[in-house]
Amino acid sequence: MAALQEDSAAPAVPIALVKRTSNLFRDRETGPRHRIDLGDFDHVVGIDTSCNTVEVEGMTTYETLVAATLLHGMMPAVVPQLKTITVGGAVAGVGIEATSMRQGLVHHTILELDVLLPDGRIVHCTPDNEHRDLFFGFPNSYGSLGYALRLVLRTLPVLPCVRVEHIGFDKPAEFFAVLAEACESDADFVDGVVFGPGSLVLNVARFENDAPWLSNYEFERIYYRSLLEMPVDHLSAHDYLWRWDTDWFWCSRNFGAQNPLVRRLFGPEHLNSRTYTRLMRLNARWGVTKRLAECRGLHTESVIQDVDIPLRAAPVFLDFLRREIGILPVWICPVRMPDPHAHFALYPLEAGTLYVNFGFWDVVECREAHEAGHFNRLVEQEVLRLGGIKSLYSDSFFTREEFDRAYGADVYAGLKQRYDPEGRAPHLYDKCVLGR
């Protein structure tokens, strides 16, 4: 903090965070950066079971946070799917999971936060204090307004086990209709997977005190395959919260980790999102996958996206994905703002509207050459056309005008002027679209 304050009087290189883990999937230009190391801000400060809250520092991973809260019979109200996601990162970006149909996104669960501004000042933000504009403007700012040092989040009580019902459908319209009904039920968790045009599975889960058995998907068994094999399943609360991490949903297949022999070579200690992220970054650096595709005469484009589409347009978007992109499986997760009066300006969702998050992550291969970002651009155009919004953790190709309309540019300009008038942190568009 002191170093930032000392340097603030003179022009400086852009600030950036030292990252030991990252769940961003977009490249940035190489160049000088003033690196800020906040790695020591990684503690769970306190858990209040009477108020259902947890106080936590921004660099704490959800793996650490969940472990601490479960000891008290609680969980963060929204737990993103991967263990290495940090609390501050999930708020500065966008975090979602199967409680989001009732609890909203991660930033809908914050009660207060302390932000380190680009000039070294620290401000305390709540929904009703003098920095309420930053409280509602910090989510989806990706470090362009500062970094979260401390947060207070809502928690939920948990029971020891979770019962999951897997309901199969062959028609998207019926699938989405029942998904909407599940969101109005007493279910604790709702998500789903599209395996193919006529194979959709809705997962409806509830806490339970006891279970007739407990499945484990941390080593030999693969969770997403169980959706097609087991109408009902039971997991411990811990294992349910991390059910997607072992195989990075299904992306472990890209590293051969679903082959039984390779899986044993990995061992349970390396079957996790942390390992796959490292392998993915090595592949991006060396271009192995791209070179192999070129040898087969194929052109490739990485399409790693999460988008939120109003439920009314979900079948249309799914048909678009099948027709134009072709990535399968697709993760489905409903989300709704829990408080219609809490307007988070940089990731605006329509109050009272149930959205469907589509998560699709793979490489599109084709014989025909396209301009860079062709398939990602198709996704963006369809999202805008259908009144949806796209997360910014991966590649984006919006024009400046499109971006400004979608992500609260007027509000952001005021926040930037108040909290980073010297422009020491990159602009949100420059960072998320131009890669600066």
mmCIF file of N, CA and C in Angstrom, residues 244-332:
data_model
loop_
_atom_site.group_PDB
_atom_site.id
_atom_site.type_symbol
_atom_site.label_atom_id
_atom_site.label_comp_id
_atom_site.label_asym_id
_atom_site.label_seq_id
_atom_site.Cartn_x
_atom_site.Cartn_y
_atom_site.Cartn_z
ATOM 1 N N TRP A 244 -17.528 -30.962 -9.142
ATOM 2 C CA TRP A 244 -17.058 -30.635 -10.485
ATOM 3 C C TRP A 244 -15.542 -30.455 -10.554
ATOM 4 N N ASP A 245 -14.881 -30.295 -9.418
ATOM 5 C CA ASP A 245 -13.456 -29.922 -9.445
ATOM 6 C C ASP A 245 -12.558 -31.071 -9.893
ATOM 7 N N THR A 246 -12.864 -32.303 -9.492
ATOM 8 C CA THR A 246 -11.968 -33.433 -9.777
ATOM 9 C C THR A 246 -11.684 -33.555 -11.264
ATOM 10 N N ASP A 247 -12.712 -33.405 -12.084
ATOM 11 C CA ASP A 247 -12.528 -33.533 -13.535
ATOM 12 C C ASP A 247 -12.739 -32.223 -14.273
ATOM 13 N N TRP A 248 -12.693 -31.111 -13.508
ATOM 14 C CA TRP A 248 -12.860 -29.799 -14.144
ATOM 15 C C TRP A 248 -14.116 -29.854 -15.005
ATOM 16 N N PHE A 249 -15.225 -30.246 -14.393
ATOM 17 C CA PHE A 249 -16.451 -30.659 -15.069
ATOM 18 C C PHE A 249 -16.152 -31.913 -15.881
ATOM 19 N N TRP A 250 -15.860 -31.773 -17.164
ATOM 20 C CA TRP A 250 -15.492 -32.918 -18.017
ATOM 21 C C TRP A 250 -14.231 -32.630 -18.814
ATOM 22 N N CYS A 251 -13.616 -31.477 -18.566
ATOM 23 C CA CYS A 251 -12.472 -31.045 -19.377
ATOM 24 C C CYS A 251 -11.213 -31.856 -19.114
ATOM 25 N N SER A 252 -11.210 -32.695 -18.067
ATOM 26 C CA SER A 252 -10.055 -33.570 -17.826
ATOM 27 C C SER A 252 -9.826 -34.533 -18.988
ATOM 28 N N ARG A 253 -10.859 -34.764 -19.781
ATOM 29 C CA ARG A 253 -10.717 -35.670 -20.933
ATOM 30 C C ARG A 253 -9.693 -35.136 -21.927
ATOM 31 N N ASN A 254 -9.506 -33.815 -21.975
ATOM 32 C CA ASN A 254 -8.549 -33.224 -22.901
ATOM 33 C C ASN A 254 -7.101 -33.540 -22.527
ATOM 34 N N PHE A 255 -6.901 -34.041 -21.323
ATOM 35 C CA PHE A 255 -5.562 -34.406 -20.860
ATOM 36 C C PHE A 255 -5.429 -35.914 -20.673
ATOM 37 N N GLY A 256 -6.417 -36.649 -21.162
ATOM 38 C CA GLY A 256 -6.380 -38.104 -21.040
ATOM 39 C C GLY A 256 -6.694 -38.616 -19.659
ATOM 40 N N ALA A 257 -7.126 -37.721 -18.748
ATOM 41 C CA ALA A 257 -7.276 -38.097 -17.347
ATOM 42 C C ALA A 257 -8.531 -38.906 -17.064
ATOM 43 N N GLN A 258 -9.338 -39.178 -18.081
ATOM 44 C CA GLN A 258 -10.489 -40.053 -17.874
ATOM 45 C C GLN A 258 -10.209 -41.490 -18.308
ATOM 46 N N ASN A 259 -9.038 -41.704 -18.886
ATOM 47 C CA ASN A 259 -8.575 -43.059 -19.162
ATOM 48 C C ASN A 259 -8.151 -43.695 -17.830
ATOM 49 N N PRO A 260 -8.664 -44.882 -17.503
ATOM 50 C CA PRO A 260 -8.375 -45.467 -16.180
ATOM 51 C C PRO A 260 -6.886 -45.564 -15.866
ATOM 52 N N LEU A 261 -6.065 -45.927 -16.855
ATOM 53 C CA LEU A 261 -4.635 -46.046 -16.604
ATOM 54 C C LEU A 261 -4.010 -44.678 -16.345
ATOM 55 N N VAL A 262 -4.332 -43.703 -17.202
ATOM 56 C CA VAL A 262 -3.802 -42.352 -17.013
ATOM 57 C C VAL A 262 -4.288 -41.775 -15.685
ATOM 58 N N ARG A 263 -5.527 -42.090 -15.352
ATOM 59 C CA ARG A 263 -6.103 -41.587 -14.110
ATOM 60 C C ARG A 263 -5.302 -42.076 -12.906
ATOM 61 N N ARG A 264 -4.907 -43.325 -12.935
ATOM 62 C CA ARG A 264 -4.105 -43.863 -11.827
ATOM 63 C C ARG A 264 -2.724 -43.213 -11.791
ATOM 64 N N LEU A 265 -2.177 -42.898 -12.975
ATOM 65 C CA LEU A 265 -0.882 -42.218 -13.013
ATOM 66 C C LEU A 265 -0.982 -40.813 -12.418
ATOM 67 N N PHE A 266 -2.081 -40.131 -12.692
ATOM 68 C CA PHE A 266 -2.303 -38.821 -12.092
ATOM 69 C C PHE A 266 -2.370 -38.958 -10.570
ATOM 70 N N GLY A 267 -3.153 -39.932 -10.120
ATOM 71 C CA GLY A 267 -3.391 -40.084 -8.685
ATOM 72 C C GLY A 267 -4.383 -39.050 -8.195
ATOM 73 N N PRO A 268 -5.084 -39.320 -7.101
ATOM 74 C CA PRO A 268 -6.115 -38.404 -6.618
ATOM 75 C C PRO A 268 -5.589 -37.014 -6.273
ATOM 76 N N GLU A 269 -4.308 -36.928 -5.898
ATOM 77 C CA GLU A 269 -3.764 -35.622 -5.511
ATOM 78 C C GLU A 269 -3.595 -34.678 -6.695
ATOM 79 N N HIS A 270 -3.598 -35.223 -7.929
ATOM 80 C CA HIS A 270 -3.432 -34.381 -9.115
ATOM 81 C C HIS A 270 -4.679 -34.318 -9.984
ATOM 82 N N LEU A 271 -5.743 -34.965 -9.561
ATOM 83 C CA LEU A 271 -7.005 -34.884 -10.294
ATOM 84 C C LEU A 271 -7.792 -33.710 -9.727
ATOM 85 N N ASN A 272 -7.527 -32.528 -10.271
ATOM 86 C CA ASN A 272 -8.198 -31.323 -9.771
ATOM 87 C C ASN A 272 -7.972 -30.172 -10.743
ATOM 88 N N SER A 273 -8.737 -29.120 -10.549
ATOM 89 C CA SER A 273 -8.667 -27.967 -11.450
ATOM 90 C C SER A 273 -7.299 -27.294 -11.409
ATOM 91 N N ARG A 274 -6.619 -27.372 -10.272
ATOM 92 C CA ARG A 274 -5.297 -26.755 -10.168
ATOM 93 C C ARG A 274 -4.325 -27.377 -11.172
ATOM 94 N N THR A 275 -4.329 -28.709 -11.259
ATOM 95 C CA THR A 275 -3.447 -29.414 -12.203
ATOM 96 C C THR A 275 -3.821 -29.115 -13.642
ATOM 97 N N TYR A 276 -5.112 -29.181 -13.958
ATOM 98 C CA TYR A 276 -5.544 -28.993 -15.337
ATOM 99 C C TYR A 276 -5.263 -27.569 -15.819
ATOM 100 N N THR A 277 -5.396 -26.599 -14.923
ATOM 101 C CA THR A 277 -5.095 -25.218 -15.312
ATOM 102 C C THR A 277 -3.630 -25.074 -15.691
ATOM 103 N N ARG A 278 -2.756 -25.694 -14.919
ATOM 104 C CA ARG A 278 -1.321 -25.633 -15.245
ATOM 105 C C ARG A 278 -1.048 -26.292 -16.590
ATOM 106 N N LEU A 279 -1.657 -27.446 -16.815
ATOM 107 C CA LEU A 279 -1.449 -28.141 -18.089
ATOM 108 C C LEU A 279 -1.991 -27.323 -19.251
ATOM 109 N N MET A 280 -3.131 -26.694 -19.053
ATOM 110 C CA MET A 280 -3.709 -25.867 -20.105
ATOM 111 C C MET A 280 -2.801 -24.697 -20.459
ATOM 112 N N ARG A 281 -2.207 -24.078 -19.451
ATOM 113 C CA ARG A 281 -1.339 -22.938 -19.721
ATOM 114 C C ARG A 281 -0.046 -23.381 -20.410
ATOM 115 N N LEU A 282 0.445 -24.561 -20.056
ATOM 116 C CA LEU A 282 1.610 -25.091 -20.766
ATOM 117 C C LEU A 282 1.268 -25.367 -22.225
ATOM 118 N N ASN A 283 0.092 -25.927 -22.470
ATOM 119 C CA ASN A 283 -0.335 -26.195 -23.830
ATOM 120 C C ASN A 283 -0.478 -24.905 -24.630
ATOM 121 N N ALA A 284 -1.034 -23.853 -23.982
ATOM 122 C CA ALA A 284 -1.178 -22.571 -24.660
ATOM 123 C C ALA A 284 0.186 -21.981 -25.006
ATOM 124 N N ARG A 285 1.148 -22.189 -24.107
ATOM 125 C CA ARG A 285 2.488 -21.637 -24.335
ATOM 126 C C ARG A 285 3.202 -22.360 -25.473
ATOM 127 N N TRP A 286 3.072 -23.679 -25.516
ATOM 128 C CA TRP A 286 3.791 -24.464 -26.509
ATOM 129 C C TRP A 286 2.969 -24.768 -27.755
ATOM 130 N N GLY A 287 1.662 -24.545 -27.707
ATOM 131 C CA GLY A 287 0.828 -24.723 -28.886
ATOM 132 C C GLY A 287 0.724 -26.156 -29.367
ATOM 133 N N VAL A 288 0.765 -27.133 -28.452
ATOM 134 C CA VAL A 288 0.761 -28.538 -28.851
ATOM 135 C C VAL A 288 -0.537 -28.898 -29.563
ATOM 136 N N THR A 289 -1.665 -28.571 -28.955
ATOM 137 C CA THR A 289 -2.958 -28.916 -29.544
ATOM 138 C C THR A 289 -3.144 -28.259 -30.898
ATOM 139 N N LYS A 290 -2.751 -27.008 -31.002
ATOM 140 C CA LYS A 290 -2.895 -26.285 -32.259
ATOM 141 C C LYS A 290 -2.047 -26.912 -33.360
ATOM 142 N N ARG A 291 -0.835 -27.313 -33.036
ATOM 143 C CA ARG A 291 0.043 -27.923 -34.040
ATOM 144 C C ARG A 291 -0.479 -29.278 -34.493
ATOM 145 N N LEU A 292 -1.008 -30.052 -33.558
ATOM 146 C CA LEU A 292 -1.573 -31.352 -33.935
ATOM 147 C C LEU A 292 -2.770 -31.170 -34.858
ATOM 148 N N ALA A 293 -3.597 -30.155 -34.583
ATOM 149 C CA ALA A 293 -4.745 -29.888 -35.447
ATOM 150 C C ALA A 293 -4.288 -29.446 -36.833
ATOM 151 N N GLU A 294 -3.252 -28.632 -36.882
ATOM 152 C CA GLU A 294 -2.738 -28.179 -38.179
ATOM 153 C C GLU A 294 -2.225 -29.345 -39.008
ATOM 154 N N CYS A 295 -1.647 -30.318 -38.342
ATOM 155 C CA CYS A 295 -1.175 -31.506 -39.060
ATOM 156 C C CYS A 295 -2.329 -32.272 -39.699
ATOM 157 N N ARG A 296 -3.524 -32.129 -39.120
ATOM 158 C CA ARG A 296 -4.714 -32.781 -39.678
ATOM 159 C C ARG A 296 -5.486 -31.869 -40.606
ATOM 160 N N GLY A 297 -4.903 -30.718 -40.915
ATOM 161 C CA GLY A 297 -5.553 -29.789 -41.820
ATOM 162 C C GLY A 297 -6.715 -29.034 -41.200
ATOM 163 N N LEU A 298 -6.690 -28.845 -39.875
ATOM 164 C CA LEU A 298 -7.801 -28.206 -39.185
ATOM 165 C C LEU A 298 -7.386 -26.854 -38.616
ATOM 166 N N HIS A 299 -8.340 -25.942 -38.590
ATOM 167 C CA HIS A 299 -8.161 -24.651 -37.939
ATOM 168 C C HIS A 299 -8.905 -24.702 -36.599
ATOM 169 N N THR A 300 -8.316 -24.115 -35.580
ATOM 170 C CA THR A 300 -8.891 -24.221 -34.239
ATOM 171 C C THR A 300 -9.169 -22.854 -33.632
ATOM 172 N N GLU A 301 -10.149 -22.833 -32.756
ATOM 173 C CA GLU A 301 -10.429 -21.640 -31.949
ATOM 174 C C GLU A 301 -10.927 -22.085 -30.583
ATOM 175 N N SER A 302 -10.301 -21.581 -29.549
ATOM 176 C CA SER A 302 -10.730 -21.877 -28.192
ATOM 177 C C SER A 302 -11.988 -21.072 -27.875
ATOM 178 N N VAL A 303 -13.027 -21.783 -27.460
ATOM 179 C CA VAL A 303 -14.284 -21.135 -27.073
ATOM 180 C C VAL A 303 -14.579 -21.547 -25.634
ATOM 181 N N ILE A 304 -14.204 -20.691 -24.707
ATOM 182 C CA ILE A 304 -14.375 -20.942 -23.276
ATOM 183 C C ILE A 304 -15.238 -19.820 -22.738
ATOM 184 N N GLN A 305 -16.527 -20.099 -22.550
ATOM 185 C CA GLN A 305 -17.457 -19.024 -22.247
ATOM 186 C C GLN A 305 -18.515 -19.464 -21.239
ATOM 187 N N ASP A 306 -18.958 -18.502 -20.435
ATOM 188 C CA ASP A 306 -20.156 -18.624 -19.609
ATOM 189 C C ASP A 306 -21.035 -17.423 -19.916
ATOM 190 N N VAL A 307 -22.281 -17.693 -20.265
ATOM 191 C CA VAL A 307 -23.202 -16.618 -20.610
ATOM 192 C C VAL A 307 -24.509 -16.822 -19.864
ATOM 193 N N ASP A 308 -25.170 -15.717 -19.525
ATOM 194 C CA ASP A 308 -26.454 -15.758 -18.841
ATOM 195 C C ASP A 308 -27.539 -15.277 -19.793
ATOM 196 N N ILE A 309 -28.514 -16.139 -20.036
ATOM 197 C CA ILE A 309 -29.578 -15.880 -20.996
ATOM 198 C C ILE A 309 -30.919 -15.919 -20.268
ATOM 199 N N PRO A 310 -31.826 -14.965 -20.504
ATOM 200 C CA PRO A 310 -33.159 -15.060 -19.897
ATOM 201 C C PRO A 310 -33.816 -16.395 -20.228
ATOM 202 N N LEU A 311 -34.489 -16.981 -19.244
ATOM 203 C CA LEU A 311 -35.086 -18.297 -19.425
ATOM 204 C C LEU A 311 -35.951 -18.370 -20.679
ATOM 205 N N ARG A 312 -36.678 -17.323 -20.971
ATOM 206 C CA ARG A 312 -37.579 -17.343 -22.124
ATOM 207 C C ARG A 312 -36.827 -17.580 -23.436
ATOM 208 N N ALA A 313 -35.543 -17.231 -23.479
ATOM 209 C CA ALA A 313 -34.756 -17.389 -24.702
ATOM 210 C C ALA A 313 -33.786 -18.561 -24.632
ATOM 211 N N ALA A 314 -33.812 -19.316 -23.531
ATOM 212 C CA ALA A 314 -32.847 -20.404 -23.349
ATOM 213 C C ALA A 314 -32.927 -21.466 -24.440
ATOM 214 N N PRO A 315 -34.110 -21.949 -24.834
ATOM 215 C CA PRO A 315 -34.153 -22.949 -25.914
ATOM 216 C C PRO A 315 -33.573 -22.419 -27.229
ATOM 217 N N VAL A 316 -33.800 -21.144 -27.502
ATOM 218 C CA VAL A 316 -33.263 -20.545 -28.730
ATOM 219 C C VAL A 316 -31.740 -20.513 -28.682
ATOM 220 N N PHE A 317 -31.183 -20.140 -27.519
ATOM 221 C CA PHE A 317 -29.725 -20.085 -27.418
ATOM 222 C C PHE A 317 -29.124 -21.484 -27.499
ATOM 223 N N LEU A 318 -29.767 -22.454 -26.887
ATOM 224 C CA LEU A 318 -29.253 -23.819 -26.959
ATOM 225 C C LEU A 318 -29.243 -24.319 -28.400
ATOM 226 N N ASP A 319 -30.274 -24.004 -29.157
ATOM 227 C CA ASP A 319 -30.305 -24.391 -30.567
ATOM 228 C C ASP A 319 -29.185 -23.706 -31.344
ATOM 229 N N PHE A 320 -28.924 -22.439 -31.020
ATOM 230 C CA PHE A 320 -27.802 -21.724 -31.639
ATOM 231 C C PHE A 320 -26.474 -22.424 -31.335
ATOM 232 N N LEU A 321 -26.278 -22.807 -30.069
ATOM 233 C CA LEU A 321 -25.034 -23.491 -29.712
ATOM 234 C C LEU A 321 -24.859 -24.779 -30.503
ATOM 235 N N ARG A 322 -25.919 -25.552 -30.605
ATOM 236 C CA ARG A 322 -25.848 -26.815 -31.349
ATOM 237 C C ARG A 322 -25.530 -26.564 -32.822
ATOM 238 N N ARG A 323 -26.158 -25.561 -33.395
ATOM 239 C CA ARG A 323 -26.045 -25.300 -34.832
ATOM 240 C C ARG A 323 -24.725 -24.630 -35.215
ATOM 241 N N GLU A 324 -24.278 -23.664 -34.423
ATOM 242 C CA GLU A 324 -23.150 -22.820 -34.821
ATOM 243 C C GLU A 324 -21.836 -23.146 -34.120
ATOM 244 N N ILE A 325 -21.898 -23.683 -32.914
ATOM 245 C CA ILE A 325 -20.677 -23.895 -32.127
ATOM 246 C C ILE A 325 -20.359 -25.376 -31.980
ATOM 247 N N GLY A 326 -21.336 -26.179 -31.577
ATOM 248 C CA GLY A 326 -21.169 -27.627 -31.555
ATOM 249 C C GLY A 326 -20.424 -28.188 -30.366
ATOM 250 N N ILE A 327 -20.226 -27.401 -29.322
ATOM 251 C CA ILE A 327 -19.522 -27.895 -28.132
ATOM 252 C C ILE A 327 -20.496 -28.639 -27.226
ATOM 253 N N LEU A 328 -20.093 -29.815 -26.780
ATOM 254 C CA LEU A 328 -20.839 -30.620 -25.826
ATOM 255 C C LEU A 328 -19.854 -31.298 -24.868
ATOM 256 N N PRO A 329 -20.261 -31.566 -23.632
ATOM 257 C CA PRO A 329 -21.499 -31.158 -22.968
ATOM 258 C C PRO A 329 -21.532 -29.651 -22.682
ATOM 259 N N VAL A 330 -22.695 -29.188 -22.231
ATOM 260 C CA VAL A 330 -22.888 -27.797 -21.822
ATOM 261 C C VAL A 330 -23.445 -27.806 -20.403
ATOM 262 N N TRP A 331 -22.827 -27.025 -19.520
ATOM 263 C CA TRP A 331 -23.344 -26.917 -18.155
ATOM 264 C C TRP A 331 -24.457 -25.890 -18.118
ATOM 265 N N ILE A 332 -25.493 -26.187 -17.349
ATOM 266 C CA ILE A 332 -26.652 -25.318 -17.215
ATOM 267 C C ILE A 332 -26.826 -24.963 -15.742
#
